[in-house]
Each structure stands twice: as structure tokens, then as C-alpha cells.
Amino acid sequence: MAGGISIHAVDVASGRPAQGLRVEIWRIDPESLRIADGRLGANGMLDHPVAQGADVTAGEYEVLFHLGEFFGERDGFLTVTPFRFRITDVNEHFHLPLKFTRWGYALFRGA
């Protein structure tokens, strides 16, 4: 797949995809604009046109993972987990796998 930003999240404590996790994708430079806001599906992936490259231009981005909402505000340690990255080549695809528990996370650019 060329272009776009895809998200895949797994709650590793339960071993399940993060169905229902709210994710926002913002382009923060050169101007601040939210380009995606949605909840992950049963497969733990964000089904949004941004995954095919809609509204993705060169610049700096921030993805916000709303883990506090996912676990219930009172029960979780993490609230909103941000991830910032830069896109220079809009023809490249940026896959961002998130692996998390109530207490921590790992996030990286996948293949």
C-alpha cells in the first residue's frame, strides 16, 4: 500500500485487538488540522480514508491514543498517549502498531 497512515492496536494484557479505542490523527505542522478521528474496529485497526492517503501531506503529525477512555477513566494509569512523527514522502505508507497495557505501551513505525 502506498501513502497513508494506518493504525493497529492490541491490548497485550488481554491478547485482544483494541476494539473501540479512540484515535485522533493531527497534522500539526505546517498548520494544525485534525485529519482523522475514529474508533478502532474489531480487528484493532482504524477504518478511515487517511489509511489510503486522504488528507496526508508532508509535515509533522501527532496521533493521540485515548487509553484513559478505553480502560475507563478511573481504572487506568495512562490517559492520552501521543506519538509525533514527520512525513517527507507522501508516497510512503506509515503503519503505526501500538501494543499496550494499563501501565505502558510500545509504539513504532511498522512495515
JSON list of C-alpha atoms in Angstrom, two decimals:
[
{"chain": "A", "resi": 1, "resn": "MET", "atom": "CA", "xyz": [0.00, 0.00, 0.00]},
{"chain": "A", "resi": 2, "resn": "ALA", "atom": "CA", "xyz": [1.47, 3.38, -0.98]},
{"chain": "A", "resi": 3, "resn": "GLY", "atom": "CA", "xyz": [0.75, 6.52, 1.02]},
{"chain": "A", "resi": 4, "resn": "GLY", "atom": "CA", "xyz": [-1.43, 6.92, 4.08]},
{"chain": "A", "resi": 5, "resn": "ILE", "atom": "CA", "xyz": [-1.30, 6.36, 7.82]},
{"chain": "A", "resi": 6, "resn": "SER", "atom": "CA", "xyz": [-2.66, 3.13, 9.26]},
{"chain": "A", "resi": 7, "resn": "ILE", "atom": "CA", "xyz": [-3.17, 2.29, 12.93]},
{"chain": "A", "resi": 8, "resn": "HIS", "atom": "CA", "xyz": [-3.29, -1.16, 14.54]},
{"chain": "A", "resi": 9, "resn": "ALA", "atom": "CA", "xyz": [-3.57, -1.52, 18.32]},
{"chain": "A", "resi": 10, "resn": "VAL", "atom": "CA", "xyz": [-3.53, -4.54, 20.62]},
{"chain": "A", "resi": 11, "resn": "ASP", "atom": "CA", "xyz": [-4.13, -4.72, 24.37]},
{"chain": "A", "resi": 12, "resn": "VAL", "atom": "CA", "xyz": [-1.34, -7.19, 25.13]},
{"chain": "A", "resi": 13, "resn": "ALA", "atom": "CA", "xyz": [-2.58, -7.91, 28.66]},
{"chain": "A", "resi": 14, "resn": "SER", "atom": "CA", "xyz": [-5.79, -9.38, 27.25]},
{"chain": "A", "resi": 15, "resn": "GLY", "atom": "CA", "xyz": [-4.25, -10.52, 23.96]},
{"chain": "A", "resi": 16, "resn": "ARG", "atom": "CA", "xyz": [-7.05, -8.82, 22.03]},
{"chain": "A", "resi": 17, "resn": "PRO", "atom": "CA", "xyz": [-7.32, -6.11, 19.39]},
{"chain": "A", "resi": 18, "resn": "ALA", "atom": "CA", "xyz": [-8.21, -2.73, 20.90]},
{"chain": "A", "resi": 19, "resn": "GLN", "atom": "CA", "xyz": [-11.76, -2.58, 19.55]},
{"chain": "A", "resi": 20, "resn": "GLY", "atom": "CA", "xyz": [-13.36, 0.76, 20.43]},
{"chain": "A", "resi": 21, "resn": "LEU", "atom": "CA", "xyz": [-10.11, 2.62, 21.20]},
{"chain": "A", "resi": 22, "resn": "ARG", "atom": "CA", "xyz": [-10.50, 6.25, 20.09]},
{"chain": "A", "resi": 23, "resn": "VAL", "atom": "CA", "xyz": [-7.69, 7.60, 17.91]},
{"chain": "A", "resi": 24, "resn": "GLU", "atom": "CA", "xyz": [-7.12, 11.11, 16.54]},
{"chain": "A", "resi": 25, "resn": "ILE", "atom": "CA", "xyz": [-4.61, 11.98, 13.83]},
{"chain": "A", "resi": 26, "resn": "TRP", "atom": "CA", "xyz": [-3.48, 15.60, 13.63]},
{"chain": "A", "resi": 27, "resn": "ARG", "atom": "CA", "xyz": [-1.21, 17.32, 11.14]},
{"chain": "A", "resi": 28, "resn": "ILE", "atom": "CA", "xyz": [0.48, 19.84, 13.45]},
{"chain": "A", "resi": 29, "resn": "ASP", "atom": "CA", "xyz": [2.94, 21.49, 11.07]},
{"chain": "A", "resi": 30, "resn": "PRO", "atom": "CA", "xyz": [2.78, 23.46, 8.81]},
{"chain": "A", "resi": 31, "resn": "GLU", "atom": "CA", "xyz": [-0.75, 24.10, 10.20]},
{"chain": "A", "resi": 32, "resn": "SER", "atom": "CA", "xyz": [-2.78, 22.39, 12.89]},
{"chain": "A", "resi": 33, "resn": "LEU", "atom": "CA", "xyz": [-5.58, 20.28, 11.41]},
{"chain": "A", "resi": 34, "resn": "ARG", "atom": "CA", "xyz": [-7.27, 17.11, 12.67]},
{"chain": "A", "resi": 35, "resn": "ILE", "atom": "CA", "xyz": [-7.40, 14.76, 9.68]},
{"chain": "A", "resi": 36, "resn": "ALA", "atom": "CA", "xyz": [-8.91, 11.70, 11.39]},
{"chain": "A", "resi": 37, "resn": "ASP", "atom": "CA", "xyz": [-10.95, 10.89, 14.48]},
{"chain": "A", "resi": 38, "resn": "GLY", "atom": "CA", "xyz": [-12.45, 7.46, 14.98]},
{"chain": "A", "resi": 39, "resn": "ARG", "atom": "CA", "xyz": [-12.61, 4.23, 16.92]},
{"chain": "A", "resi": 40, "resn": "LEU", "atom": "CA", "xyz": [-10.76, 1.05, 16.10]},
{"chain": "A", "resi": 41, "resn": "GLY", "atom": "CA", "xyz": [-12.76, -1.83, 14.72]},
{"chain": "A", "resi": 42, "resn": "ALA", "atom": "CA", "xyz": [-12.96, -5.46, 15.84]},
{"chain": "A", "resi": 43, "resn": "ASN", "atom": "CA", "xyz": [-9.60, -6.10, 14.14]},
{"chain": "A", "resi": 44, "resn": "GLY", "atom": "CA", "xyz": [-7.93, -3.29, 16.14]},
{"chain": "A", "resi": 45, "resn": "MET", "atom": "CA", "xyz": [-7.47, -1.14, 13.03]},
{"chain": "A", "resi": 46, "resn": "LEU", "atom": "CA", "xyz": [-8.69, 2.33, 12.15]},
{"chain": "A", "resi": 47, "resn": "ASP", "atom": "CA", "xyz": [-11.00, 2.19, 9.14]},
{"chain": "A", "resi": 48, "resn": "HIS", "atom": "CA", "xyz": [-10.61, 5.71, 7.77]},
{"chain": "A", "resi": 49, "resn": "PRO", "atom": "CA", "xyz": [-9.68, 7.23, 4.38]},
{"chain": "A", "resi": 50, "resn": "VAL", "atom": "CA", "xyz": [-6.42, 8.51, 5.91]},
{"chain": "A", "resi": 51, "resn": "ALA", "atom": "CA", "xyz": [-5.13, 4.91, 5.68]},
{"chain": "A", "resi": 52, "resn": "GLN", "atom": "CA", "xyz": [-5.27, 5.25, 1.88]},
{"chain": "A", "resi": 53, "resn": "GLY", "atom": "CA", "xyz": [-3.62, 8.68, 1.96]},
{"chain": "A", "resi": 54, "resn": "ALA", "atom": "CA", "xyz": [-6.62, 11.05, 2.19]},
{"chain": "A", "resi": 55, "resn": "ASP", "atom": "CA", "xyz": [-5.51, 14.45, 3.53]},
{"chain": "A", "resi": 56, "resn": "VAL", "atom": "CA", "xyz": [-1.92, 13.26, 4.11]},
{"chain": "A", "resi": 57, "resn": "THR", "atom": "CA", "xyz": [0.63, 15.87, 3.06]},
{"chain": "A", "resi": 58, "resn": "ALA", "atom": "CA", "xyz": [4.25, 16.50, 4.01]},
{"chain": "A", "resi": 59, "resn": "GLY", "atom": "CA", "xyz": [4.64, 17.79, 7.55]},
{"chain": "A", "resi": 60, "resn": "GLU", "atom": "CA", "xyz": [4.70, 16.84, 11.21]},
{"chain": "A", "resi": 61, "resn": "TYR", "atom": "CA", "xyz": [1.92, 14.67, 12.66]},
{"chain": "A", "resi": 62, "resn": "GLU", "atom": "CA", "xyz": [0.64, 13.64, 16.06]},
{"chain": "A", "resi": 63, "resn": "VAL", "atom": "CA", "xyz": [-1.52, 10.62, 16.80]},
{"chain": "A", "resi": 64, "resn": "LEU", "atom": "CA", "xyz": [-3.46, 10.64, 20.07]},
{"chain": "A", "resi": 65, "resn": "PHE", "atom": "CA", "xyz": [-4.48, 7.30, 21.56]},
{"chain": "A", "resi": 66, "resn": "HIS", "atom": "CA", "xyz": [-7.23, 7.78, 24.17]},
{"chain": "A", "resi": 67, "resn": "LEU", "atom": "CA", "xyz": [-6.24, 4.95, 26.51]},
{"chain": "A", "resi": 68, "resn": "GLY", "atom": "CA", "xyz": [-7.94, 6.50, 29.54]},
{"chain": "A", "resi": 69, "resn": "GLU", "atom": "CA", "xyz": [-11.30, 6.30, 27.79]},
{"chain": "A", "resi": 70, "resn": "PHE", "atom": "CA", "xyz": [-10.54, 2.75, 26.65]},
{"chain": "A", "resi": 71, "resn": "PHE", "atom": "CA", "xyz": [-9.87, 1.44, 30.16]},
{"chain": "A", "resi": 72, "resn": "GLY", "atom": "CA", "xyz": [-12.33, 3.69, 31.94]},
{"chain": "A", "resi": 73, "resn": "GLU", "atom": "CA", "xyz": [-11.01, 6.94, 33.37]},
{"chain": "A", "resi": 74, "resn": "ARG", "atom": "CA", "xyz": [-10.86, 5.69, 36.98]},
{"chain": "A", "resi": 75, "resn": "ASP", "atom": "CA", "xyz": [-9.17, 2.37, 36.24]},
{"chain": "A", "resi": 76, "resn": "GLY", "atom": "CA", "xyz": [-6.31, 3.40, 34.02]},
{"chain": "A", "resi": 77, "resn": "PHE", "atom": "CA", "xyz": [-2.89, 4.91, 34.60]},
{"chain": "A", "resi": 78, "resn": "LEU", "atom": "CA", "xyz": [-2.39, 6.30, 31.08]},
{"chain": "A", "resi": 79, "resn": "THR", "atom": "CA", "xyz": [-4.75, 8.98, 29.83]},
{"chain": "A", "resi": 80, "resn": "VAL", "atom": "CA", "xyz": [-3.89, 10.14, 26.29]},
{"chain": "A", "resi": 81, "resn": "THR", "atom": "CA", "xyz": [-0.79, 8.70, 24.67]},
{"chain": "A", "resi": 82, "resn": "PRO", "atom": "CA", "xyz": [0.71, 10.92, 21.93]},
{"chain": "A", "resi": 83, "resn": "PHE", "atom": "CA", "xyz": [3.03, 9.88, 19.11]},
{"chain": "A", "resi": 84, "resn": "ARG", "atom": "CA", "xyz": [4.71, 12.50, 16.90]},
{"chain": "A", "resi": 85, "resn": "PHE", "atom": "CA", "xyz": [6.41, 11.84, 13.60]},
{"chain": "A", "resi": 86, "resn": "ARG", "atom": "CA", "xyz": [7.32, 13.53, 10.33]},
{"chain": "A", "resi": 87, "resn": "ILE", "atom": "CA", "xyz": [6.28, 12.70, 6.78]},
{"chain": "A", "resi": 88, "resn": "THR", "atom": "CA", "xyz": [8.51, 13.94, 3.98]},
{"chain": "A", "resi": 89, "resn": "ASP", "atom": "CA", "xyz": [7.50, 11.47, 1.24]},
{"chain": "A", "resi": 90, "resn": "VAL", "atom": "CA", "xyz": [3.70, 11.25, 0.96]},
{"chain": "A", "resi": 91, "resn": "ASN", "atom": "CA", "xyz": [4.05, 8.19, -1.29]},
{"chain": "A", "resi": 92, "resn": "GLU", "atom": "CA", "xyz": [5.38, 6.14, 1.64]},
{"chain": "A", "resi": 93, "resn": "HIS", "atom": "CA", "xyz": [2.92, 4.30, 3.84]},
{"chain": "A", "resi": 94, "resn": "PHE", "atom": "CA", "xyz": [3.18, 4.86, 7.60]},
{"chain": "A", "resi": 95, "resn": "HIS", "atom": "CA", "xyz": [1.90, 1.89, 9.63]},
{"chain": "A", "resi": 96, "resn": "LEU", "atom": "CA", "xyz": [1.81, 2.58, 13.38]},
{"chain": "A", "resi": 97, "resn": "PRO", "atom": "CA", "xyz": [1.33, -0.53, 15.55]},
{"chain": "A", "resi": 98, "resn": "LEU", "atom": "CA", "xyz": [0.53, 0.18, 19.21]},
{"chain": "A", "resi": 99, "resn": "LYS", "atom": "CA", "xyz": [0.97, -2.53, 21.84]},
{"chain": "A", "resi": 100, "resn": "PHE", "atom": "CA", "xyz": [-0.20, -1.51, 25.30]},
{"chain": "A", "resi": 101, "resn": "THR", "atom": "CA", "xyz": [-1.40, -2.40, 28.79]},
{"chain": "A", "resi": 102, "resn": "ARG", "atom": "CA", "xyz": [-2.90, -0.20, 31.52]},
{"chain": "A", "resi": 103, "resn": "TRP", "atom": "CA", "xyz": [0.63, 0.72, 32.59]},
{"chain": "A", "resi": 104, "resn": "GLY", "atom": "CA", "xyz": [2.72, 1.18, 29.46]},
{"chain": "A", "resi": 105, "resn": "TYR", "atom": "CA", "xyz": [2.98, 0.97, 25.71]},
{"chain": "A", "resi": 106, "resn": "ALA", "atom": "CA", "xyz": [5.25, 0.37, 22.74]},
{"chain": "A", "resi": 107, "resn": "LEU", "atom": "CA", "xyz": [4.68, 2.28, 19.52]},
{"chain": "A", "resi": 108, "resn": "PHE", "atom": "CA", "xyz": [6.80, 2.25, 16.39]},
{"chain": "A", "resi": 109, "resn": "ARG", "atom": "CA", "xyz": [6.71, 2.54, 12.64]},
{"chain": "A", "resi": 110, "resn": "GLY", "atom": "CA", "xyz": [5.89, -0.90, 11.28]},
{"chain": "A", "resi": 111, "resn": "ALA", "atom": "CA", "xyz": [6.17, -2.40, 7.84]}
]
